[in-house]
Amino acid sequence: GLNPKTTKALEKAEIRDSQENTIKNLYELSTAERINKKVNPWSKAHIKRTQYIWKLLAPIHKIPIRDLTKALLRSTLVDIASKTPSSGQKAKDLMSVIYGYAVRNDIIPTNLVSSFSDDPILRKPKPDETNMQSFVPLDKLGHLFYLVKSSQMSMPSKAFLFIDSYTALRVNSLIGAKWSDFDEAKSILNISADKMKNKRATQCPLPFQGKVFLHELKEIQQMLSGSAWNESMFIFSENGKKRINNDTPLHSMKRILNKHNFPHATVHGFRTICQIKWTQDKFISEAINIQLDHSVTGGSSVVDRYLANEAFLPERAKMTQHMADYISSEIEAHQKKYVK
């Protein structure tokens, strides 16, 4: 009762569908679509993180998406989450991107990942369940920065750590800055949208101490580069041509922390320190959120840009200067108490 020609064609189509619509092929198609978007494409840093997460999903790479059962997908994600919870969430997000692409292109009817929204292990953690990045206690901040200041650390790393602690910028937002981004007259560092997590270009006010570090860095680079120096060069760089790696400041700080028996801390933890200090000292909450690149009240990107770059810029300038002065005073207090 079946047409042999139709049956054979369907069998071939199923084989072709299995070969073309493996998780690996759909990963390549779906990520290429995100990378090549004209509006808010994935940043280089996000692409690099995605490639790392993709390797963790190796057990299901070759499986056709139609054959990937919910049980197998869950066990794969749970296995990743059991080793590193944050990687488990990122793996789930990446699989959602793949499934979303497959649904939009009528390859499968539903996004299987959405069924894990209430899963006890795979659900997204609530704000009060998320641990903050480890940070140096405020009463040890003067000691840490005294050691950074007096260390043999490279000048680009030293300047980066100080300026990052003043501004609470993410590493990826600050580390690739070029001299052309720095408005010395206004003491503003312009950061493009692709370097910000919220994909919103911003102006970051720098305190006086930050300008001093940049002046020293520029002098070193100009001495090394001579007439070849120009404003398209990187700020946090030995010679301006190649910026320091993202991990370099962290490794430099870790050596100091380990040598002097500090508790574990990360560069990202400076954001927590700034948030604590600014909140304690009663700065405007909207300005704090904008400086931290968090979501702000406002119904449109136009409103957000206005809030970030106009309405609260003077307040944010006070905040970064306040943080710089606080760190300077803590260094001075440590020197008076412990350094002969």
XYZ file of C-alpha atoms in Angstrom:
340
model
C 0.000 0.000 0.000
C 3.020 2.372 -0.162
C 4.569 4.032 -3.158
C 8.147 2.621 -3.302
C 9.498 5.772 -4.955
C 8.011 8.052 -2.274
C 9.179 5.759 0.518
C 12.718 5.707 -0.849
C 12.750 9.507 -1.206
C 11.590 9.913 2.400
C 14.263 7.515 3.637
C 16.952 9.483 1.790
C 15.568 12.742 3.185
C 15.717 11.367 6.729
C 19.334 10.258 6.244
C 20.260 13.653 4.784
C 18.415 15.415 7.609
C 20.338 13.381 10.200
C 23.671 14.222 8.566
C 22.971 17.917 8.109
C 21.203 18.646 11.386
C 23.621 17.315 13.937
C 24.238 19.458 17.027
C 27.676 20.315 15.578
C 26.299 21.570 12.246
C 23.556 23.554 13.939
C 26.111 25.041 16.361
C 28.141 26.314 13.413
C 25.075 27.755 11.670
C 23.484 29.328 14.744
C 26.695 30.921 16.060
C 27.618 32.243 12.610
C 24.208 33.927 12.515
C 24.861 35.626 15.879
C 28.443 36.621 14.991
C 27.428 38.196 11.677
C 24.456 40.173 12.994
C 24.499 43.809 11.927
C 22.992 44.925 15.244
C 24.646 43.814 18.500
C 26.784 40.974 17.128
C 28.685 38.782 19.553
C 31.936 40.324 20.803
C 35.306 38.601 20.338
C 35.419 37.849 24.064
C 31.946 36.241 23.968
C 32.920 34.178 20.914
C 35.996 32.926 22.763
C 33.917 31.962 25.817
C 31.370 30.224 23.586
C 34.093 28.173 21.899
C 35.301 27.007 25.321
C 31.760 26.010 26.393
C 31.229 24.213 23.075
C 34.137 21.872 23.842
C 32.393 20.825 27.073
C 29.423 19.638 25.012
C 31.592 17.174 23.017
C 29.550 14.053 24.008
C 26.567 15.269 21.945
C 28.326 16.992 19.026
C 27.574 14.297 16.434
C 23.997 13.530 17.486
C 21.205 14.700 15.140
C 19.044 17.172 17.023
C 15.920 15.073 16.380
C 17.593 12.105 18.089
C 18.811 14.023 21.139
C 16.465 13.037 23.945
C 15.616 15.287 26.861
C 17.193 12.766 29.231
C 20.536 12.745 27.380
C 20.599 16.535 27.028
C 19.856 16.966 30.740
C 22.476 14.445 31.864
C 25.090 16.203 29.691
C 24.257 19.628 31.128
C 24.058 18.319 34.707
C 27.486 16.703 34.303
C 28.974 20.049 33.218
C 27.168 21.937 36.008
C 28.379 19.459 38.651
C 31.970 20.419 37.836
C 31.461 24.155 37.296
C 27.965 25.611 37.935
C 28.624 28.749 35.864
C 29.761 26.651 32.892
C 26.604 24.570 33.263
C 24.475 27.711 32.858
C 26.519 28.851 29.864
C 26.227 25.399 28.255
C 22.453 25.522 28.714
C 22.365 29.013 27.146
C 24.415 27.821 24.167
C 22.115 24.839 23.618
C 19.183 27.242 23.746
C 20.798 29.249 20.934
C 21.154 26.043 18.879
C 17.594 24.906 19.575
C 16.252 28.388 18.879
C 17.902 28.357 15.459
C 16.492 24.882 14.740
C 12.952 25.966 15.722
C 13.106 29.146 13.602
C 14.158 27.079 10.599
C 11.439 24.402 11.075
C 13.957 21.649 11.797
C 12.279 20.790 15.108
C 8.993 22.011 16.625
C 10.071 23.110 20.125
C 13.059 24.350 22.118
C 13.845 21.479 24.469
C 15.990 23.673 26.717
C 12.968 25.707 27.846
C 11.714 22.647 29.733
C 14.602 23.097 32.201
C 13.402 26.472 33.504
C 12.192 24.883 36.762
C 14.815 22.148 36.922
C 16.335 21.966 40.452
C 19.878 21.876 39.039
C 19.671 23.574 35.638
C 17.329 26.474 36.411
C 18.821 29.959 36.415
C 19.880 30.890 39.978
C 18.030 33.688 41.747
C 19.971 36.874 42.650
C 20.232 35.879 46.319
C 21.682 32.490 45.302
C 24.500 33.970 43.219
C 27.882 34.363 44.849
C 29.738 37.636 44.365
C 33.190 37.574 42.835
C 35.806 37.193 45.567
C 37.213 40.542 46.654
C 39.842 41.933 48.990
C 38.270 43.143 52.276
C 38.179 46.927 52.546
C 40.455 46.916 55.593
C 43.175 45.170 53.538
C 42.821 47.335 50.448
C 45.570 49.767 51.479
C 47.998 46.889 52.067
C 47.234 45.317 48.670
C 47.658 48.517 46.680
C 50.783 49.475 48.612
C 52.257 46.142 47.474
C 51.041 46.672 43.894
C 52.475 50.194 43.830
C 55.880 49.123 45.183
C 56.119 45.861 43.200
C 58.161 45.108 40.080
C 54.914 44.562 38.163
C 54.889 45.989 34.630
C 53.595 49.530 34.367
C 50.647 48.595 32.095
C 49.424 45.961 34.593
C 49.960 48.286 37.542
C 48.066 51.132 35.857
C 45.284 48.756 34.823
C 44.736 47.465 38.376
C 44.573 50.955 39.849
C 42.292 52.420 37.162
C 40.028 49.362 37.232
C 39.681 49.722 41.017
C 38.704 53.406 40.596
C 36.127 52.871 37.839
C 34.649 49.367 38.452
C 34.818 48.647 34.730
C 34.850 45.053 33.541
C 38.212 43.768 32.312
C 36.931 43.429 28.733
C 35.590 46.991 28.771
C 38.872 48.575 29.857
C 41.781 46.444 28.705
C 41.450 47.143 24.969
C 41.263 50.932 25.333
C 43.278 53.034 22.893
C 44.687 56.519 23.319
C 42.122 57.829 20.857
C 39.430 56.766 23.355
C 40.861 59.032 26.047
C 39.677 62.648 26.176
C 42.372 64.138 28.390
C 40.805 67.611 28.527
C 37.527 66.224 29.914
C 39.170 63.329 31.797
C 36.827 60.906 30.034
C 37.470 57.427 28.666
C 35.057 56.691 25.809
C 34.071 53.027 25.646
C 32.341 51.670 22.550
C 29.184 49.556 22.721
C 30.937 46.347 21.628
C 33.121 46.458 24.772
C 30.185 46.853 27.172
C 28.100 43.930 28.418
C 24.863 45.889 27.956
C 25.975 46.876 24.418
C 25.601 50.553 25.260
C 28.476 52.954 24.531
C 29.438 54.957 27.593
C 31.716 57.681 28.856
C 33.707 56.709 31.934
C 35.041 59.598 34.051
C 38.615 59.131 35.278
C 39.892 60.578 38.570
C 43.064 62.660 38.816
C 45.081 59.614 39.938
C 43.981 57.741 36.801
C 45.195 60.582 34.583
C 48.586 60.464 36.320
C 48.941 56.752 35.515
C 48.001 57.364 31.876
C 50.492 60.222 31.621
C 53.275 57.926 32.860
C 52.232 55.153 30.463
C 52.169 57.520 27.511
C 55.656 58.823 28.310
C 57.032 55.260 28.461
C 55.379 54.277 25.175
C 56.533 57.442 23.391
C 60.082 56.869 24.600
C 60.020 53.282 23.281
C 58.197 54.025 20.021
C 59.626 57.423 19.161
C 58.057 59.031 16.097
C 56.051 55.845 15.414
C 53.808 56.478 18.430
C 50.229 57.465 17.592
C 46.813 57.609 19.237
C 45.600 54.385 17.623
C 47.942 52.460 19.930
C 46.722 50.555 22.986
C 46.862 52.246 26.387
C 47.582 49.142 28.473
C 50.596 47.979 26.525
C 54.367 47.980 26.844
C 54.939 49.630 23.476
C 51.407 50.466 22.338
C 51.338 47.910 19.543
C 49.970 44.909 21.442
C 47.762 45.185 24.493
C 48.359 43.066 27.564
C 46.342 39.848 27.783
C 43.076 39.774 29.746
C 44.588 37.445 32.334
C 47.828 39.384 32.856
C 46.539 41.767 35.596
C 44.871 38.851 37.421
C 48.057 36.761 37.388
C 50.114 39.751 38.538
C 47.711 40.357 41.426
C 47.530 36.646 42.316
C 51.300 36.508 42.804
C 51.054 39.300 45.364
C 48.013 37.763 47.087
C 49.683 34.354 47.398
C 53.043 35.720 48.517
C 51.506 37.805 51.306
C 48.779 35.327 52.376
C 45.773 37.380 51.300
C 42.408 35.605 50.911
C 41.464 34.610 47.380
C 40.302 37.542 45.263
C 39.744 38.424 41.604
C 40.157 41.585 39.555
C 36.417 41.415 38.906
C 35.997 41.737 42.670
C 36.947 45.431 42.411
C 33.440 45.976 41.054
C 32.007 44.599 44.293
C 34.318 46.798 46.366
C 33.223 49.901 44.441
C 29.558 48.984 44.758
C 29.902 48.498 48.527
C 31.835 51.736 49.017
C 29.606 53.887 46.781
C 26.463 52.501 48.416
C 27.829 53.023 51.927
C 28.755 56.624 51.108
C 25.277 57.436 49.762
C 25.923 58.067 46.091
C 22.878 58.053 43.792
C 21.810 54.478 43.084
C 21.059 55.146 39.404
C 24.565 56.536 38.918
C 26.043 53.448 40.614
C 24.067 51.130 38.313
C 25.150 53.057 35.233
C 28.816 53.024 36.268
C 28.583 49.270 36.890
C 26.886 48.833 33.479
C 23.818 47.333 35.139
C 20.282 47.809 33.875
C 18.841 51.245 34.597
C 15.347 52.671 34.721
C 14.402 53.866 31.275
C 12.229 52.548 28.484
C 14.583 53.012 25.557
C 18.218 52.919 24.553
C 18.033 56.667 23.884
C 16.958 57.311 27.485
C 19.657 54.941 28.772
C 22.364 56.726 26.792
C 21.180 60.088 28.105
C 21.205 58.825 31.684
C 24.650 57.286 31.249
C 26.411 60.118 29.467
C 24.622 63.282 30.561
C 22.370 63.256 33.607
C 24.652 61.302 35.967
C 28.092 61.988 34.507
C 29.011 64.579 37.194
C 27.878 62.171 39.925
C 29.909 59.349 38.408
C 32.954 61.628 38.215
C 32.571 62.252 41.966
C 32.259 58.495 42.535
C 35.456 57.520 40.716
C 37.399 60.372 42.353
C 35.998 59.342 45.740
C 37.188 55.761 45.185
C 40.641 56.896 44.051
C 41.008 59.182 47.076
C 39.888 56.377 49.383
C 42.494 53.953 47.993
C 45.206 56.629 48.172
C 44.335 57.346 51.819
C 44.354 53.619 52.650
C 47.806 53.226 51.077
C 49.076 56.197 53.074
C 47.568 54.832 56.307
C 49.233 51.444 55.695
C 52.602 53.092 55.049
C 52.403 55.108 58.267
C 51.433 52.086 60.338
C 53.600 49.302 58.921
C 56.310 50.689 56.650
C 59.466 52.033 58.275
